[in-house]
Coordinates of C-alpha atoms and ligand atoms in Angstrom, one line a residue:
X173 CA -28.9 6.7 11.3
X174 CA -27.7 5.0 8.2
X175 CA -23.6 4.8 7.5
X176 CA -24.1 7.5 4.7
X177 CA -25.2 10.3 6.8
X178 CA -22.3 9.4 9.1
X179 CA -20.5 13.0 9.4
X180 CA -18.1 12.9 12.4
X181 CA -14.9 10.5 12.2
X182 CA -15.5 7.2 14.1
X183 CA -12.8 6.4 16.4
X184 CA -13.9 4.0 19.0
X185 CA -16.4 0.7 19.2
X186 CA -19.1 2.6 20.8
X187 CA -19.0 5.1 17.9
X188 CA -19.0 2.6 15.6
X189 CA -21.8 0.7 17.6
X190 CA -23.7 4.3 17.5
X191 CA -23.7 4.6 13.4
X192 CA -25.0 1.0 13.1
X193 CA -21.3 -0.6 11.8
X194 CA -21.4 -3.1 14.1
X195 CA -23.2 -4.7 17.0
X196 CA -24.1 -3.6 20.5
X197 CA -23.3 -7.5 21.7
X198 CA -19.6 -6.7 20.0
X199 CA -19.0 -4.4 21.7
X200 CA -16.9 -5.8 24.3
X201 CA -15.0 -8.0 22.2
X202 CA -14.2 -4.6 19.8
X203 CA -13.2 -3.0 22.8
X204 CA -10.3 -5.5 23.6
X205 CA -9.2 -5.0 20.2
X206 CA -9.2 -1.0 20.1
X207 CA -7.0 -1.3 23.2
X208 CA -4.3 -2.8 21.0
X209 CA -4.9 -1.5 17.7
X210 CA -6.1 2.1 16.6
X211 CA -9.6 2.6 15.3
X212 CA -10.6 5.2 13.1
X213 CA -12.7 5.6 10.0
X214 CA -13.4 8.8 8.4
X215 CA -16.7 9.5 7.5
X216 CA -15.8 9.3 3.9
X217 CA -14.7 5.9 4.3
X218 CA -17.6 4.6 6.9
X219 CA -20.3 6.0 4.2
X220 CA -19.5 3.6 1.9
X221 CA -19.9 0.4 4.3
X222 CA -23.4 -1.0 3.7
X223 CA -24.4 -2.0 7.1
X224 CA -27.0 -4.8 6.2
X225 CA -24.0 -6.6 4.3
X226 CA -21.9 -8.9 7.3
X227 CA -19.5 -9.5 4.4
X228 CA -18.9 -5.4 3.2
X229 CA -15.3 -5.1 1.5
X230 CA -15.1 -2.0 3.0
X231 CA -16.1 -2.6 6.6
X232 CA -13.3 -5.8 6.5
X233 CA -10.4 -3.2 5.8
X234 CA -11.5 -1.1 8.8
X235 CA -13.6 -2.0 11.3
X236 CA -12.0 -3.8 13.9
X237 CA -12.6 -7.9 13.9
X238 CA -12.3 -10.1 17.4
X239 CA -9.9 -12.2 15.3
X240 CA -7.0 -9.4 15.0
X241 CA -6.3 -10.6 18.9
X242 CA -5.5 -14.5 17.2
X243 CA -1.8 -13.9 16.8
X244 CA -0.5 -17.3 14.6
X245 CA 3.1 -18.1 15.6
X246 CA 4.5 -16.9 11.7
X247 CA 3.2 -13.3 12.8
X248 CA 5.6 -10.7 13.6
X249 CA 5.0 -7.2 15.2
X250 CA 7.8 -6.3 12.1
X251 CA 6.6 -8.4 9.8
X252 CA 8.9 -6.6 6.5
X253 CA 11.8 -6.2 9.3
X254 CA 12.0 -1.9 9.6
X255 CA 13.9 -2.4 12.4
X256 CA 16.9 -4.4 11.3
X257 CA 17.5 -1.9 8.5
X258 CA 16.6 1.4 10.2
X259 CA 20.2 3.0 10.7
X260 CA 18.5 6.0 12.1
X261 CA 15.5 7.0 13.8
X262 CA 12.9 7.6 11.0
X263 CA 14.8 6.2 8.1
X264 CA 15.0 2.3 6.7
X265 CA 18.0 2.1 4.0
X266 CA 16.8 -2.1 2.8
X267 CA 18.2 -1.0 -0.7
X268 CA 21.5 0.6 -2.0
X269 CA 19.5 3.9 -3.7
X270 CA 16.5 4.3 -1.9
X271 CA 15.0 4.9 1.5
X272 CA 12.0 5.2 3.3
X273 CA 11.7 8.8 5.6
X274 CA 8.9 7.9 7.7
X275 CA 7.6 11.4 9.4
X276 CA 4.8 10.3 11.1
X277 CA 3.5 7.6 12.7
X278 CA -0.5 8.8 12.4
X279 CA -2.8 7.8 9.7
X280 CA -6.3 9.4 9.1
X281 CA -8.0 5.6 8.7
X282 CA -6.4 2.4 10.3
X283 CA -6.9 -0.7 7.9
X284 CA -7.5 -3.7 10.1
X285 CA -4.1 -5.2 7.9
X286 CA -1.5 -3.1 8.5
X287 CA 2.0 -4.1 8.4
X288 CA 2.8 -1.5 10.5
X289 CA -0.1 -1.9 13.3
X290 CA 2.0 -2.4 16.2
X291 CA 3.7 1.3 15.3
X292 CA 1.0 3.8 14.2
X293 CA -1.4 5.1 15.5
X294 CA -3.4 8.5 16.7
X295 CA -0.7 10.0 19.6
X296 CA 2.5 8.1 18.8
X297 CA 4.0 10.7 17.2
X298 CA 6.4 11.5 14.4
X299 CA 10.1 12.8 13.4
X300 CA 10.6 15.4 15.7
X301 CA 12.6 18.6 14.3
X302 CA 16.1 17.1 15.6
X303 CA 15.2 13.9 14.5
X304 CA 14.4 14.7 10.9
X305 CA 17.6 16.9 10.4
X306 CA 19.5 13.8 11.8
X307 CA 18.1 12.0 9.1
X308 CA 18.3 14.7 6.2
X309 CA 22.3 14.2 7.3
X310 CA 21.7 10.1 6.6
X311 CA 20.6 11.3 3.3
X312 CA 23.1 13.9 2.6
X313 CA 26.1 11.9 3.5
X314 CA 25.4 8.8 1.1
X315 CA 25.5 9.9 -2.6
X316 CA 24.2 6.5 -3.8
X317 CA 20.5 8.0 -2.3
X318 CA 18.7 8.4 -5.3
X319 CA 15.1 8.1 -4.3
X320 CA 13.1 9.1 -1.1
X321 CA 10.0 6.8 -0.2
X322 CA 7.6 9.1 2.2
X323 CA 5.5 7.2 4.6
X324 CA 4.9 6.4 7.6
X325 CA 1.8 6.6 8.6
X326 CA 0.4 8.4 6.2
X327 CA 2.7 11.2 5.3
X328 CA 0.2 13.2 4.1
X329 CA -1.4 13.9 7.5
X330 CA 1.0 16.5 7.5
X331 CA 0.4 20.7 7.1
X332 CA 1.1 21.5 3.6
X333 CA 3.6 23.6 5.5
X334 CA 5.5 20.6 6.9
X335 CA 5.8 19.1 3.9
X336 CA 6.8 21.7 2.1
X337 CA 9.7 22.1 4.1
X338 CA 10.8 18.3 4.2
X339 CA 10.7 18.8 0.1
X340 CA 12.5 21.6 0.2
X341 CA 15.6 19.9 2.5
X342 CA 15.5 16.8 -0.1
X343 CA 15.7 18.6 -2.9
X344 CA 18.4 21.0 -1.4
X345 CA 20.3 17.4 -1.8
X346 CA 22.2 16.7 -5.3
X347 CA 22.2 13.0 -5.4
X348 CA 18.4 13.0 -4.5
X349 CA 16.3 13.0 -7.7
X350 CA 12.8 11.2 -6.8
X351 CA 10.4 12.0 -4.0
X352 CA 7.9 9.2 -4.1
X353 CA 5.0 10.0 -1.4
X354 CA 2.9 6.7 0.0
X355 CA -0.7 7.7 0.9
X356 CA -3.9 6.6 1.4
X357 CA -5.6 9.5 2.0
X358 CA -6.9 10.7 -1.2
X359 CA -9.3 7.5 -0.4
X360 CA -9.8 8.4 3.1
X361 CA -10.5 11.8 3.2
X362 CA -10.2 13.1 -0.5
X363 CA -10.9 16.6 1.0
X364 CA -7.8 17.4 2.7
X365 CA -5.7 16.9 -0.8
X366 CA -5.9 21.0 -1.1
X367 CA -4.1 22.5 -3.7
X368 CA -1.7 23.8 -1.0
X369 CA -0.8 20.3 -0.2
X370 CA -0.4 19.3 -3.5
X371 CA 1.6 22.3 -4.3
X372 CA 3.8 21.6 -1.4
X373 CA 5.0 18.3 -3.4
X374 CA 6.5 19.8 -6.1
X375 CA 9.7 19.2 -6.0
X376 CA 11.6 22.0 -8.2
X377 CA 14.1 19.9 -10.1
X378 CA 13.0 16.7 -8.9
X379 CA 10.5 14.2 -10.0
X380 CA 7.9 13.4 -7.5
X381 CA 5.3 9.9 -7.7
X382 CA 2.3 10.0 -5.2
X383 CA 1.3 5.9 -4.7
X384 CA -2.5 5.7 -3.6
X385 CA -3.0 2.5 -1.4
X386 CA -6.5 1.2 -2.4
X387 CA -7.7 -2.3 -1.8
X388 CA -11.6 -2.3 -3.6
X389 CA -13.3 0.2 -6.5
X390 CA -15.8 1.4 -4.0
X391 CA -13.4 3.2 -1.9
X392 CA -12.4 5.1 -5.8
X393 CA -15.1 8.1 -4.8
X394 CA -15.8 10.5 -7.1
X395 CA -14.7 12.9 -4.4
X396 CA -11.6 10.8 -4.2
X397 CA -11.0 10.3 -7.9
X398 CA -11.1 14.2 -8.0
X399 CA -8.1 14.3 -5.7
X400 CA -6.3 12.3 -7.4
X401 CA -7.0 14.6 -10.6
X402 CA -5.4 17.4 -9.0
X403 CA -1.6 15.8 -8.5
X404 CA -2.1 14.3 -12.2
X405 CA -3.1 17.8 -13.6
X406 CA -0.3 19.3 -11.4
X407 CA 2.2 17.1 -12.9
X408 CA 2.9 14.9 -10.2
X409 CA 2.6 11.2 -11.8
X410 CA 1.0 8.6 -9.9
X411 CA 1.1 4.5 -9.4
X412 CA -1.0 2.7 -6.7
X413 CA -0.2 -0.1 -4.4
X414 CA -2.8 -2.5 -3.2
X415 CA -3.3 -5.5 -0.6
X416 CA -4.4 -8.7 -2.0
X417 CA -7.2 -9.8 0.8
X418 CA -9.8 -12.6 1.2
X419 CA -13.0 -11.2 1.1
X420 CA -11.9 -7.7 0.2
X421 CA -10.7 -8.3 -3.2
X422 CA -9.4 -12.1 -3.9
X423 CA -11.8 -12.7 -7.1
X424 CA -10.6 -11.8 -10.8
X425 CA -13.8 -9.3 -11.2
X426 CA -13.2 -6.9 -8.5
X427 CA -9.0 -6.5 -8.8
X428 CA -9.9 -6.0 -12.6
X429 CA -12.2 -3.8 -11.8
X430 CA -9.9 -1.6 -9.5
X431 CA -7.5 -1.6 -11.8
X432 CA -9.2 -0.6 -14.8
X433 CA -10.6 2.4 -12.2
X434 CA -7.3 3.6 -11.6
X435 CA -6.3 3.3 -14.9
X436 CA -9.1 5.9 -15.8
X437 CA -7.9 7.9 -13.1
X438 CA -4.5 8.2 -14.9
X439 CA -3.2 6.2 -12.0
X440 CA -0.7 3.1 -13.1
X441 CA -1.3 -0.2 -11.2
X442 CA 2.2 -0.8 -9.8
X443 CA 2.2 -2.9 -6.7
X444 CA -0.4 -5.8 -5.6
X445 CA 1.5 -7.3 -2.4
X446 CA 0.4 -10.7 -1.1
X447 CA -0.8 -9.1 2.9
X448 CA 2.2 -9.4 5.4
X449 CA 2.1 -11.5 8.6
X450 CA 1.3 -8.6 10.2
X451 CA -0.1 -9.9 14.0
X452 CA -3.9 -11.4 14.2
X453 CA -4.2 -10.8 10.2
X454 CA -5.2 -14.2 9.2
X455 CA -8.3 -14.0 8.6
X456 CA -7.2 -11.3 5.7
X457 CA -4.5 -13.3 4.4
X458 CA -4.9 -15.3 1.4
X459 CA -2.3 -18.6 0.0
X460 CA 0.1 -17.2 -3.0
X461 CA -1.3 -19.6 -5.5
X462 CA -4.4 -18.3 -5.1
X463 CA -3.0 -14.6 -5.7
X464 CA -1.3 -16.0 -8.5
X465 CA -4.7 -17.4 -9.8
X466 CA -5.8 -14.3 -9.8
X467 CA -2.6 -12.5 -11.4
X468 CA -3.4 -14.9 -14.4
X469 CA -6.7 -13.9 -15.2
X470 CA -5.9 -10.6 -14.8
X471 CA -3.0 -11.1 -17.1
X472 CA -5.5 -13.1 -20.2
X473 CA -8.4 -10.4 -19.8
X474 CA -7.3 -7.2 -19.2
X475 CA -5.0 -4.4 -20.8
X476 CA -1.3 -4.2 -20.0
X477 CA -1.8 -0.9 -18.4
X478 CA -3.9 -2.7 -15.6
X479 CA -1.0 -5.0 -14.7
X480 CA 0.4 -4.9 -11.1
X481 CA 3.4 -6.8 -10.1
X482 CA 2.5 -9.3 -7.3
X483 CA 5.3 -9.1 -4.7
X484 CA 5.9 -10.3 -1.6
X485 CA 7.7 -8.7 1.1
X486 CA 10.0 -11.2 2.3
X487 CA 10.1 -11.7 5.8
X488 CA 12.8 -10.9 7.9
X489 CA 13.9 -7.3 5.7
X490 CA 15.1 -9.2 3.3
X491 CA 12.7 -7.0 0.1
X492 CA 10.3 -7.3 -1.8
X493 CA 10.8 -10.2 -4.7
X494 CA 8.0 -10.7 -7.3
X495 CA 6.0 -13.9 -6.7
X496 CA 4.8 -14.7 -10.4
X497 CA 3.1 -16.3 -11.6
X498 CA 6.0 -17.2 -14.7
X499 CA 4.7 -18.2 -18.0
X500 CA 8.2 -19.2 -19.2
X501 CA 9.2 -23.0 -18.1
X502 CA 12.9 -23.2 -16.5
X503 CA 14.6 -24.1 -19.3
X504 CA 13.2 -21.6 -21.9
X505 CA 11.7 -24.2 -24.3
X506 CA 8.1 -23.6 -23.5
X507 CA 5.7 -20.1 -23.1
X508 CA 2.3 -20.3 -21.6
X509 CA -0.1 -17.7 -23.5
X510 CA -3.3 -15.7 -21.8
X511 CA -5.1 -18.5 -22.9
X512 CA -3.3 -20.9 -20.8
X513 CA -1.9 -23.1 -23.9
X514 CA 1.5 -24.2 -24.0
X515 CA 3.9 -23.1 -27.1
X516 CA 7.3 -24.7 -27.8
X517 CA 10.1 -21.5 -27.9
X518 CA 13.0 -22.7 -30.0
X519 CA 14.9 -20.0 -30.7
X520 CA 18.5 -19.9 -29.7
X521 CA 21.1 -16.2 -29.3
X522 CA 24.1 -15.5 -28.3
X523 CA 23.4 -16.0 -25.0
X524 CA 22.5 -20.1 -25.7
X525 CA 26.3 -19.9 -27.0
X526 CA 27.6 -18.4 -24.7
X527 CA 25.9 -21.2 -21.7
X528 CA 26.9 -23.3 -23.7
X529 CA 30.7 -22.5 -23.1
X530 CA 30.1 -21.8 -19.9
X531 CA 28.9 -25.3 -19.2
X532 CA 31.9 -26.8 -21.3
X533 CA 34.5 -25.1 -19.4
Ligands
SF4_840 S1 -2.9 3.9 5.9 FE1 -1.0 2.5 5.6 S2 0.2 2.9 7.5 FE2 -1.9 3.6 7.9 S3 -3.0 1.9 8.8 FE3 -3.4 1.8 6.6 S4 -1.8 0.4 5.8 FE4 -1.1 1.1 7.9

């Protein structure tokens, strides 16, 4: 059998053993790993691994590795600390006007980097129907809740039906104004974006984003760049969000690449986050001046439209800050162009006055 005419969803070792993505001598080693971290990899997803390549891009992000059961001592089971701003089951409130509703804890693929590995997975569940109205309350009773983060999981796991109704009790909210939906699965299984489901987003009066996660071009399908087409043609704007990640995507040519690809797909690059010390993710993780590097040459040879921020999730819960790289030195005097040459900036404002009275006072 060869990984393309995989049509059943893989979801243990000796599946993955059986359709030729890894080893039969792995297989005890895999096994170790499935026991603590969910496996599964739609057949979308597992078609595009090249079997005969030990270094696929797309086989790193999801099929299991004996090296996830290395924990290193910086690692953290809540590695952009949920927990310590999580007021309420299913909701983290990090910032003033925002919040994350995470409905379920079930994804349709499991990346082998998830910052939420130690909480998702295939049976742990979701927001039950008292929990969610507890946290529709949370929501209703702060007015400074502009924006709604859906995730999980993957959100978009859910019935068309579901989500329709979660909309519905947002929008019912007057200081609500933004839904913004996190999902990978117009990557993983491009089919189940119906026109139901994407219907069911529509927030009447609200604006809604959908952010694709993608890590590599490959995993930008045609059947998967069609599903994207039908929230853009419906209206519903969308960003993406990607995981800088050694041997995935750490050289200049394959981020530019994905980016220009989602920039085709009317999809703005918004988010490239340096990969969280999520537990026995090492091997994925690269140093920040080396995703900095690569923010630089993406900066001198490719459009403004293909231009992600590169953030890091700080952690502990303390947010995301951007991590650069800056082209401006400290004090103002000197701008770095695309080209890397240095230019002196000697312009002075109001605001030079105005330091300058600050610092005399
Ligand atoms: S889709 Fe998102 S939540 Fe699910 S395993 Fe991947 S990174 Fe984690």
């Amino acid at each position: 059998m060869t990984a393309a005419a995989i049509r059943k969803t893989l979801r243990t070792p000796a599946a993955l053993a059986e359709a030729r993505l890894v080893g039969g001598d792995r297989l005890q080693a895999l096994q170790k790993v499935a026991a603590r971290y969910a496996v599964t990899i739609t057949p979308t997803l597992a078609g595009l691994i090249d079997p005969a390549d030990p270094n696929d891009p797309i086989a790193r992000q999801f099929v299991p590795d004996p090296r996830e059961l290395d924990i290193q001592p910086e690692e953290d089971r809540d590695p952009i600390g949920d927990d310590a701003h999580s007021p309420i089951e299913g909701v983290v409130h990090r910032y003033p006007d925002r919040v994350l509703l995470k409905l379920v804890n079930a994804c349709a693929v499991y990346c082998r980097f998830c910052f939420r590995r130690e909480m998702v997975g295939p049976g742990r569940g979701g927001l039950v129907p008292a929990a969610l109205a507890g946290a529709i309350d949370y929501i209703r009773a702060d007015p400074q809740i502009w924006e709604i983060i859906l995730t999980g999981g993957d959100p978009l796991v859910l019935s068309a039906r579901r989500l329709q109704e979660v909309v519905a009790s947002l929008t019912a909210i007057d200081h609500v104004k933004v839904i913004r939906v996190h999902t990978r699965l117009p990557v993983a299984a491009p089919e189940r974006i119906t026109r139901a489901l994407v219907q069911a987003l529509r927030a009447k009066g609200n604006a809604t984003f959908v952010v694709l996660h993608v890590n590599h071009p490959r995993e930008l399908t045609r059947q998967a760049k069609n599903a994207c087409a039908r929230f853009v043609d419906a209206g519903i704007p969308m960003l993406s969000q990607s995981v800088l990640l050694r041997g995935v995507n750490d050289d200049a040519e394959t981020l530019g690449a994905l980016m220009r690809a989602l920039v085709e797909c009317r999809i703005k690059p918004y988010y490239l986050h340096h990969a969280d010390l999520a537990p026995g993710t090492a091997h994925l993780r690269t140093r920040i001046a080396e995703g900095q590097a690569l923010m630089r040459r993406l900066h001198g040879r490719y459009s403004g439209l293909c231009q992600p921020t590169y953030v890091l999730d700080i952690p502990g819960g303390y947010g995301k800050s951007p991590i650069g790289p800056t082209y401006l030195s400290e004090d103002g005097t000197v701008i770095e162009d695309f080209n890397g040459r240095c230019h002196v900036y000697a312009a002075t404002g109001s605001g030079a006055e105005k330091n300058t009275a600050v610092s005399n006072s």
